[in-house]
PDB file of C-alpha atoms in Angstrom:
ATOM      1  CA  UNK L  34     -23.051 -57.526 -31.877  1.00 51.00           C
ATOM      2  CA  UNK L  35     -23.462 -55.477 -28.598  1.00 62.00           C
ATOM      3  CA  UNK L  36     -22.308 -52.289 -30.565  1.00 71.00           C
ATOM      4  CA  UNK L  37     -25.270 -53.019 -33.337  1.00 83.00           C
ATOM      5  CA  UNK L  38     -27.219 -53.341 -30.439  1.00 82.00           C
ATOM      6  CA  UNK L  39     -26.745 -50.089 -28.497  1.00 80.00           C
ATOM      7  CA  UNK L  40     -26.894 -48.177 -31.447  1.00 82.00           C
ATOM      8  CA  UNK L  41     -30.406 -49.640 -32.099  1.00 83.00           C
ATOM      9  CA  UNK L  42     -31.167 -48.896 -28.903  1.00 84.00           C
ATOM     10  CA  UNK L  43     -29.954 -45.212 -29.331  1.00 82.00           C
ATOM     11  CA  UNK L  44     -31.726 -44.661 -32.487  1.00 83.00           C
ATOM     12  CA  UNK L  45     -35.045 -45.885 -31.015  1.00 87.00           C
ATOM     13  CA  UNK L  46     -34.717 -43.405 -27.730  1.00 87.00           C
ATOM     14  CA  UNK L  47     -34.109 -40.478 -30.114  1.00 86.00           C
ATOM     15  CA  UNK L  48     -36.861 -41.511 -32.202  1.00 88.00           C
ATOM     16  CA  UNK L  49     -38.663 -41.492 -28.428  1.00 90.00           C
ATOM     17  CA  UNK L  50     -38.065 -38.101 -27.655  1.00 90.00           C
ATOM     18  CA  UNK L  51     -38.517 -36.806 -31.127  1.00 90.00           C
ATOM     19  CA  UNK L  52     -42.200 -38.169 -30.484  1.00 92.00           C
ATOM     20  CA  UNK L  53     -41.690 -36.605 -27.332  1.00 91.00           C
ATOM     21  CA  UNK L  54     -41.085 -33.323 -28.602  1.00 91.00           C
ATOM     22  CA  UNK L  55     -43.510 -33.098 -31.248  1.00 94.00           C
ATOM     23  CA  UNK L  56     -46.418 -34.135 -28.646  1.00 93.00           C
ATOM     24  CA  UNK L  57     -45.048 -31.563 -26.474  1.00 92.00           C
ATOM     25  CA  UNK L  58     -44.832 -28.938 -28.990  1.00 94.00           C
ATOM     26  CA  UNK L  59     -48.495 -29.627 -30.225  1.00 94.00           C
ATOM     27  CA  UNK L  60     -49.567 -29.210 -26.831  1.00 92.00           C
ATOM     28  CA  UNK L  61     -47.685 -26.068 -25.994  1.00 92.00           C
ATOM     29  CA  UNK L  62     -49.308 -24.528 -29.363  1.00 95.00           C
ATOM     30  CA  UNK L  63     -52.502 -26.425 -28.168  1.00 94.00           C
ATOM     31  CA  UNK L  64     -52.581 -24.013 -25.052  1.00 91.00           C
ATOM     32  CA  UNK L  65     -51.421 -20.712 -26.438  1.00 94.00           C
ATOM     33  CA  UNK L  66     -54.322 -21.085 -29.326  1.00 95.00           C
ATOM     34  CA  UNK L  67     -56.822 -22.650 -27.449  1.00 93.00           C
ATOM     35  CA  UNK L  68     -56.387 -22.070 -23.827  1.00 89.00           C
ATOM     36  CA  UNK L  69     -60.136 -23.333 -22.515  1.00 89.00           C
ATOM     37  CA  UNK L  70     -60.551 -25.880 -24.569  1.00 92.00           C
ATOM     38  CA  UNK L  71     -57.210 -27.586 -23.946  1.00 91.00           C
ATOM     39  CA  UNK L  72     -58.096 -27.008 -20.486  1.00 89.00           C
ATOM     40  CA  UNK L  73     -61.407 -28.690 -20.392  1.00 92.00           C
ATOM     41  CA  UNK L  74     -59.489 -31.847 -23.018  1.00 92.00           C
ATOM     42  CA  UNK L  75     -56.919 -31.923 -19.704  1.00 89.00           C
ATOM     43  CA  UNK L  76     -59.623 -31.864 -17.664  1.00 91.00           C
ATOM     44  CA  UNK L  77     -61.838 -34.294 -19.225  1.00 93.00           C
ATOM     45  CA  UNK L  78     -58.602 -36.957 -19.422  1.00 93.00           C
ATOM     46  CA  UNK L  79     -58.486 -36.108 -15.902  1.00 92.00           C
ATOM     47  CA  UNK L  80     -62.010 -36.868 -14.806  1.00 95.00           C
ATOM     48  CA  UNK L  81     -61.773 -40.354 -17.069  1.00 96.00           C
ATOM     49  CA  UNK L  82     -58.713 -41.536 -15.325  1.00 95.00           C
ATOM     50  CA  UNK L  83     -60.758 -40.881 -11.758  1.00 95.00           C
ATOM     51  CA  UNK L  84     -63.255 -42.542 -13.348  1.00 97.00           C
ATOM     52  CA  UNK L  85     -61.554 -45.503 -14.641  1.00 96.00           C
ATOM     53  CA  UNK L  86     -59.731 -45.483 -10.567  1.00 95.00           C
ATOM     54  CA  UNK L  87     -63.269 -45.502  -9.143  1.00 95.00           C
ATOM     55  CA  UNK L  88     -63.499 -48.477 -11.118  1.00 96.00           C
ATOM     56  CA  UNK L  89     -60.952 -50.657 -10.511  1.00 95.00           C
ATOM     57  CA  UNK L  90     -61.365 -49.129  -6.498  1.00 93.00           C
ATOM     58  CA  UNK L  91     -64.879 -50.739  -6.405  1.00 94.00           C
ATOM     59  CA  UNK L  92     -63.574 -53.952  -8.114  1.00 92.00           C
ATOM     60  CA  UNK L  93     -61.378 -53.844  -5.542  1.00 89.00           C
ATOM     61  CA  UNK L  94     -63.757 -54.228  -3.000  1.00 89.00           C
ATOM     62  CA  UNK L  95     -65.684 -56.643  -4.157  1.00 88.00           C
ATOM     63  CA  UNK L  96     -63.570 -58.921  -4.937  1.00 87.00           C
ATOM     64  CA  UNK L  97     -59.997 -58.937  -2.396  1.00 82.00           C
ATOM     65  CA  UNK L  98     -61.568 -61.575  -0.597  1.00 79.00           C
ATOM     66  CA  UNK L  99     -58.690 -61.811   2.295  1.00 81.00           C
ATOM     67  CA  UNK L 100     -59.217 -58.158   3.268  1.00 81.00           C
ATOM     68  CA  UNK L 101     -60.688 -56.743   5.841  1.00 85.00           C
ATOM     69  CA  UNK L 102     -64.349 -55.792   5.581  1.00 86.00           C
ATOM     70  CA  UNK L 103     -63.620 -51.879   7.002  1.00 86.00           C
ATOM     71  CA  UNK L 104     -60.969 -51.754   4.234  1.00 87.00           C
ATOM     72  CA  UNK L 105     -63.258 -53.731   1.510  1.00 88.00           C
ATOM     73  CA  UNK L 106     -66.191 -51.073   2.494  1.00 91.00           C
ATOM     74  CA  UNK L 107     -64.015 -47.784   2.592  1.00 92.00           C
ATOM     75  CA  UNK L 108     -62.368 -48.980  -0.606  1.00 91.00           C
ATOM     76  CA  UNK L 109     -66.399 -49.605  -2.123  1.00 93.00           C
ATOM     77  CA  UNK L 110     -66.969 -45.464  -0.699  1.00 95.00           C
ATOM     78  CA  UNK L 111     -64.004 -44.011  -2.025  1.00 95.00           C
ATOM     79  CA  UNK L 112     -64.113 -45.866  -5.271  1.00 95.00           C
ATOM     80  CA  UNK L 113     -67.965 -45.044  -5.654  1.00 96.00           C
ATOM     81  CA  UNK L 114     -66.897 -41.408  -4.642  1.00 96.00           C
ATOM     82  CA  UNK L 115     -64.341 -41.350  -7.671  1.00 96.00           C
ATOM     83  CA  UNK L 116     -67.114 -42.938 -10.344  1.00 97.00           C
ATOM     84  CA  UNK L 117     -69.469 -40.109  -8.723  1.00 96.00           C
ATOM     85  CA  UNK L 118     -66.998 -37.406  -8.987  1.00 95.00           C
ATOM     86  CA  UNK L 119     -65.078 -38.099 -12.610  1.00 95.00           C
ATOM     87  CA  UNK L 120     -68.914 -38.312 -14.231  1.00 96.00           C
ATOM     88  CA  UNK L 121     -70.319 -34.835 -12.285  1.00 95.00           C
ATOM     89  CA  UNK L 122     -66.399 -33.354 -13.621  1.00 93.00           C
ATOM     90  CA  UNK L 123     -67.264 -34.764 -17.392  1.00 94.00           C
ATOM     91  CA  UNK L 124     -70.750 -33.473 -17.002  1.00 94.00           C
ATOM     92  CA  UNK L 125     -70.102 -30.137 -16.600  1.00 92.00           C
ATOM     93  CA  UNK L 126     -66.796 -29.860 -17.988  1.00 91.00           C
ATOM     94  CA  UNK L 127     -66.192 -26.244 -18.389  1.00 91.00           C
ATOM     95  CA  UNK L 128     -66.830 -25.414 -14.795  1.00 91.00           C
ATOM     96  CA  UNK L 129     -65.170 -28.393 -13.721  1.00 92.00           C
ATOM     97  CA  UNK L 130     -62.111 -27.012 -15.927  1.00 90.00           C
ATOM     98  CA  UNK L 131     -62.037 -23.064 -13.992  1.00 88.00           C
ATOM     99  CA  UNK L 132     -62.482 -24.808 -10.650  1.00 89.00           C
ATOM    100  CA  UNK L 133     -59.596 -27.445 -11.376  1.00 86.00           C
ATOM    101  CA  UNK L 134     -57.278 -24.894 -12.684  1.00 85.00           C
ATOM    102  CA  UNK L 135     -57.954 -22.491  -9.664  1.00 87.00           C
ATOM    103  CA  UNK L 136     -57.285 -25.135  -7.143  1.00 88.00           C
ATOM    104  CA  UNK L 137     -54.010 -26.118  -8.810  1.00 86.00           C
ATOM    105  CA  UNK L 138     -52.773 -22.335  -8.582  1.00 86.00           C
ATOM    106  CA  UNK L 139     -53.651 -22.213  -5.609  1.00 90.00           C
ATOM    107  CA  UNK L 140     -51.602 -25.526  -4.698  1.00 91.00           C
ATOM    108  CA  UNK L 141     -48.901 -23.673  -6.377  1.00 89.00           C
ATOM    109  CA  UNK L 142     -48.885 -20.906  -4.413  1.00 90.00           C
ATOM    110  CA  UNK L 143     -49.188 -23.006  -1.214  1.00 94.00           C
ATOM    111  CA  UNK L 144     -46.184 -24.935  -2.416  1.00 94.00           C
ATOM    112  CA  UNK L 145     -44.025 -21.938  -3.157  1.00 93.00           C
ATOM    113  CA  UNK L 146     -44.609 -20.496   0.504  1.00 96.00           C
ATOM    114  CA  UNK L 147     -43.934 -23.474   1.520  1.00 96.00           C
ATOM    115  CA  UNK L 148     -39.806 -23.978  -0.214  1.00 94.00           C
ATOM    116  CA  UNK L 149     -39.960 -20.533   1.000  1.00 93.00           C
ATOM    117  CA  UNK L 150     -39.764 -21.098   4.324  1.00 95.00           C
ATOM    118  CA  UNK L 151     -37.793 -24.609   4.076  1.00 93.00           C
ATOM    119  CA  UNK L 152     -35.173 -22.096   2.308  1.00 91.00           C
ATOM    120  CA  UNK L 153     -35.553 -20.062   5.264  1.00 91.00           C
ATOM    121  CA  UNK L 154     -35.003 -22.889   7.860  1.00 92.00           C
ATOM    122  CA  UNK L 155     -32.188 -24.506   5.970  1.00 90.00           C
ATOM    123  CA  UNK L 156     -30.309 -21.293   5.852  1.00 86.00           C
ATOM    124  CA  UNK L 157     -27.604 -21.821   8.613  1.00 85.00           C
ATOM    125  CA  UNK L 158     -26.500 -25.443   6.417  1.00 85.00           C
ATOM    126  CA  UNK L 159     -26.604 -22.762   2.952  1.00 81.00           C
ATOM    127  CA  UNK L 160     -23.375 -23.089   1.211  1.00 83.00           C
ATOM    128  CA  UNK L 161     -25.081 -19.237  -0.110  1.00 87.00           C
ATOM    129  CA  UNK L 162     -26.688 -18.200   2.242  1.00 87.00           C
ATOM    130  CA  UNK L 163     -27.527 -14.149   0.062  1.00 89.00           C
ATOM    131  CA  UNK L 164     -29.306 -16.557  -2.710  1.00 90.00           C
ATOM    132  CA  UNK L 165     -31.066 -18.451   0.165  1.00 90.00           C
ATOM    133  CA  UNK L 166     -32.909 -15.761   1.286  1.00 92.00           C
ATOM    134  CA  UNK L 167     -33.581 -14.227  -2.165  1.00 93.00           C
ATOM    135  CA  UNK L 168     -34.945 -17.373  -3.046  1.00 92.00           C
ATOM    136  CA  UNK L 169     -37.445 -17.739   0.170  1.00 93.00           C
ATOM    137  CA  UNK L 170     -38.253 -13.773  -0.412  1.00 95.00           C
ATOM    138  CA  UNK L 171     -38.984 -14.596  -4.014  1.00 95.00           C
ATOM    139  CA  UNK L 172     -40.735 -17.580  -3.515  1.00 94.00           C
ATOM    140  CA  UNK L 173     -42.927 -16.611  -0.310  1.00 95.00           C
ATOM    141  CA  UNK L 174     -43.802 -13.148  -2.610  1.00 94.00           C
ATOM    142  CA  UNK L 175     -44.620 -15.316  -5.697  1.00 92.00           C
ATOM    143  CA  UNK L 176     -46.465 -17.761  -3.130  1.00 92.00           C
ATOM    144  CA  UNK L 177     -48.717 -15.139  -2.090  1.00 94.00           C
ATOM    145  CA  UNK L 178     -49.172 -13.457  -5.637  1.00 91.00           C
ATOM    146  CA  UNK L 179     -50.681 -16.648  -6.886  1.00 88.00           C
ATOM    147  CA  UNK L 180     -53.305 -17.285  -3.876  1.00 90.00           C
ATOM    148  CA  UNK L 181     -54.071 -13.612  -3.573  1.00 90.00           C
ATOM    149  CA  UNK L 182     -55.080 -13.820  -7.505  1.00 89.00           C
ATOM    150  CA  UNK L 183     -55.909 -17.251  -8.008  1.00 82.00           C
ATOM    151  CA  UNK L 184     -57.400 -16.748 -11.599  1.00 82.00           C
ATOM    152  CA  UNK L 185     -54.902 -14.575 -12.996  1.00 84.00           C
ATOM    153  CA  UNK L 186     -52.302 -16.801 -11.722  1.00 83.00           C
ATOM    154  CA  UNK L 187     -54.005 -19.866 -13.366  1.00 83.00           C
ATOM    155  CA  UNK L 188     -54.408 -17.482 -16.476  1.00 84.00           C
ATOM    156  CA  UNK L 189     -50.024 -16.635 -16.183  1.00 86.00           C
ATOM    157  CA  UNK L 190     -49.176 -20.281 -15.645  1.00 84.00           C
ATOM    158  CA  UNK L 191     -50.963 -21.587 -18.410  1.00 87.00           C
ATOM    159  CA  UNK L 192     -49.814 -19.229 -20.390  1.00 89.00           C
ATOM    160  CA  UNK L 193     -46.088 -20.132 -19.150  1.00 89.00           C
ATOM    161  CA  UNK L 194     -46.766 -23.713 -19.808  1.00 87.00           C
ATOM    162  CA  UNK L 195     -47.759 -23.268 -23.332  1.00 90.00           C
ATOM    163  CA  UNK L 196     -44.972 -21.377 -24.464  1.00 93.00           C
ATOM    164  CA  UNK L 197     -42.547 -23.999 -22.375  1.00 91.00           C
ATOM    165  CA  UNK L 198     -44.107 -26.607 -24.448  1.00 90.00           C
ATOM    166  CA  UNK L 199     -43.538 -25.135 -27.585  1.00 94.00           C
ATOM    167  CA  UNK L 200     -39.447 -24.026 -26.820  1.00 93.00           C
ATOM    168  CA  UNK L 201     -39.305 -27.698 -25.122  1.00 91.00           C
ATOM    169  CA  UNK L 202     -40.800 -29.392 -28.019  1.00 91.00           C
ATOM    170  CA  UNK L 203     -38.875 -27.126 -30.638  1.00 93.00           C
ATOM    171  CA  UNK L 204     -35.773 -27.878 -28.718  1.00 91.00           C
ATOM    172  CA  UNK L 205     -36.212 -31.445 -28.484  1.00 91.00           C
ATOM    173  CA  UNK L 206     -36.783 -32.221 -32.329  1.00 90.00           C
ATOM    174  CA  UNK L 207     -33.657 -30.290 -33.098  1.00 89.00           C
ATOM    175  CA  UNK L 208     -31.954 -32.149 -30.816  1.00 86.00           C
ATOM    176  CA  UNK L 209     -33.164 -35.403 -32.395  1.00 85.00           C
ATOM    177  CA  UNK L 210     -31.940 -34.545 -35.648  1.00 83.00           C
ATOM    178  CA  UNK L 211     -28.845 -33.290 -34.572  1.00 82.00           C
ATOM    179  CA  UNK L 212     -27.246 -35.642 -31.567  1.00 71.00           C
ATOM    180  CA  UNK L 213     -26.074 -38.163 -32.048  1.00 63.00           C
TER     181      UNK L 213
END
């Protein structure tokens, strides 16, 4: 009975990530063909799911009767701020999309410089320490690339993200037909 029941099991999570593929390999093509628009769709799921926080933030407030009023209020303010922000995002949803994207490169970029220096400060424990500092040299370069050209970063990364998508998804479906 238990073997009936991991195989059930098995065939369900390959049936999972066959889903999981094909969503992923819809969105990959999704980005390559239709870069702003799948941008402002990300976006726009984005600025709902703020929305929908704000929410449940200024439910919050209202009604968590054994918490403090400062936390009651700031939770009303932030939550308020959220509703505010996630409509002014879905009401100009294009600019919202640029801005978003932008901001995210840029987070990327701050993030690379960042492991780049952690690489560099973790060097003397490196088992490697020649593809330590390649990788903090490549990382800090890359780093500054992307926040030096924020748009034609956002541009490259979107770009790399739809064609990952579409060799993910591909390789996931073939990989649900064919594992076992």
């Amino acid at each position: 009975m238990s073997e009936t029941l991991i195989e059930r099991t098995r065939n369900k999570l390959r049936v999972a990530m066959g889903v999981f593929g094909l969503i992923t390999l819809a969105a990959g093509i999704a980005i390559l063909l239709w870069p702003m628009k799948t941008a402002m769709i990300v976006t726009g799921i984005f600025a709902v799911y703020v929305i929908v926080a704000g929410i449940v933030y200024v439910g919050a407030s209202f009604f968590s009767r054994g918490m403090a009023f400062g936390s009651r209020f700031w939770r009303l303010i932030v939550g308020a701020l959220f509703v505010a922000s996630g409509i002014i995002a879905l009401t100009s949803l294009q600019a919202t999309s640029a801005f978003f994207f932008v901001f995210m490169a840029i987070m990327i970029g701050v993030t690379w410089i960042y492991e780049g220096f952690v690489a560099f400060a973790s060097l003397g424990s490196s088992a490697s320490k020649g593809w330590t500092v390649f990788y903090a040299i490549i990382s800090i370069l890359a780093g500054l690339m992307v926040i030096f050209s924020p748009v034609y970063s956002t541009f490259a990364l979107w770009w790399i993200l739809g064609i990952a998508g579409v060799i993910y998804g591909i390789v996931e479906i073939i990989n649900t037909f064919t594992r076992r």
